[in-house]
Coordinates of C-alpha atoms in Angstrom, one line a residue:
A996 CA -10.4 1.0 5.9
I997 CA -7.6 -0.7 7.8
E998 CA -5.0 0.4 5.2
A999 CA -5.7 4.0 5.9
E1000 CA -5.6 3.5 9.7
I1001 CA -2.2 1.7 9.4
E1002 CA -0.8 4.6 7.4
K1003 CA -1.9 7.0 10.3
L1004 CA 0.4 5.2 12.7
P1005 CA 3.7 6.9 13.6
P1006 CA 6.5 5.8 11.1
R1007 CA 8.5 3.7 13.5
T1008 CA 5.3 1.9 14.8
R1009 CA 4.1 1.3 11.3
E1010 CA 7.5 -0.1 10.2
V1011 CA 7.7 -2.4 13.2
L1012 CA 4.1 -3.6 12.5
K1013 CA 5.0 -4.3 8.9
S1014 CA 8.2 -6.1 9.8
V1015 CA 6.4 -8.5 12.1
Y1016 CA 3.3 -9.0 10.0
L1017 CA 4.4 -8.4 6.4
D1018 CA 8.0 -9.6 6.5
G1019 CA 7.3 -12.3 9.1
L1020 CA 10.3 -11.3 11.2
S1021 CA 10.5 -12.4 14.9
Y1022 CA 10.5 -9.8 17.6
R1023 CA 14.3 -10.4 17.9
E1024 CA 14.9 -9.9 14.2
T1025 CA 12.7 -6.8 14.2
A1026 CA 14.6 -5.4 17.2
D1027 CA 17.9 -6.0 15.5
R1028 CA 16.6 -4.4 12.2
F1029 CA 15.7 -1.2 14.0
S1030 CA 18.4 -1.3 16.7
I1031 CA 15.7 -1.3 19.5
S1032 CA 15.0 -3.7 22.3
I1033 CA 12.5 -6.6 22.1
A1034 CA 10.5 -4.8 24.8
T1035 CA 10.2 -1.7 22.5
V1036 CA 9.1 -3.9 19.6
K1037 CA 6.4 -5.4 21.9
T1038 CA 5.3 -1.9 23.1
L1039 CA 5.1 -0.5 19.6
L1040 CA 3.0 -3.5 18.5
V1041 CA 0.7 -3.2 21.5
N1042 CA 0.3 0.5 20.8
A1043 CA -0.5 -0.1 17.2
L1044 CA -3.1 -2.7 18.0
K1045 CA -4.7 -0.5 20.6
Y1046 CA -4.9 2.3 18.1
L1047 CA -6.4 0.0 15.4
R1048 CA -8.9 -1.4 17.9
K1049 CA -10.1 2.1 18.7
S1050 CA -10.3 2.9 15.0
F1051 CA -13.1 0.3 14.5
P1052 CA -15.6 0.9 17.2
G1053 CA -18.7 -1.3 17.5
S1054 CA -17.2 -4.3 15.6
G1055 CA -16.1 -6.4 18.6
T1056 CA -17.3 -9.9 19.1
S1057 CA -17.6 -9.4 22.9
G1058 CA -20.2 -6.7 22.6
S1059 CA -17.7 -4.0 23.6
N1060 CA -17.0 -0.9 21.6
E1061 CA -13.6 -2.2 20.5
L1062 CA -12.4 -5.0 18.4
D1063 CA -10.7 -7.8 20.4
T1064 CA -7.0 -8.3 19.8
G1065 CA -7.6 -11.5 17.8
T1066 CA -9.9 -9.8 15.3
I1067 CA -7.5 -6.9 14.8
D1068 CA -4.6 -9.4 14.5
R1069 CA -6.6 -11.2 11.7
K1070 CA -7.5 -8.0 9.9
V1071 CA -3.8 -6.8 10.0
K1072 CA -2.6 -10.2 8.7
S1073 CA -5.2 -10.3 6.0
H1074 CA -4.3 -6.8 4.9
F1075 CA -0.6 -7.8 4.5
F1076 CA -1.1 -11.2 3.1
L1077 CA -3.9 -10.7 0.6
P1078 CA -2.9 -9.8 -3.0

């Protein structure tokens, strides 16, 4: 499910996503870890969430064909924080 979709992300995007959600790093700490700007961290996260929303059509709470950002955010967090 979501694990497979996360693995399909480009390596840098996947690592930034994991740094923020799994490691709990701030945008600044993540930027420093990868020697990129905070703006790049934000862009990579937005792109990752857009991709993940498109990967789960028809599950949105707003009746749209995409999951809302909050739902994906919760799915990503639960993926990283559940044993």
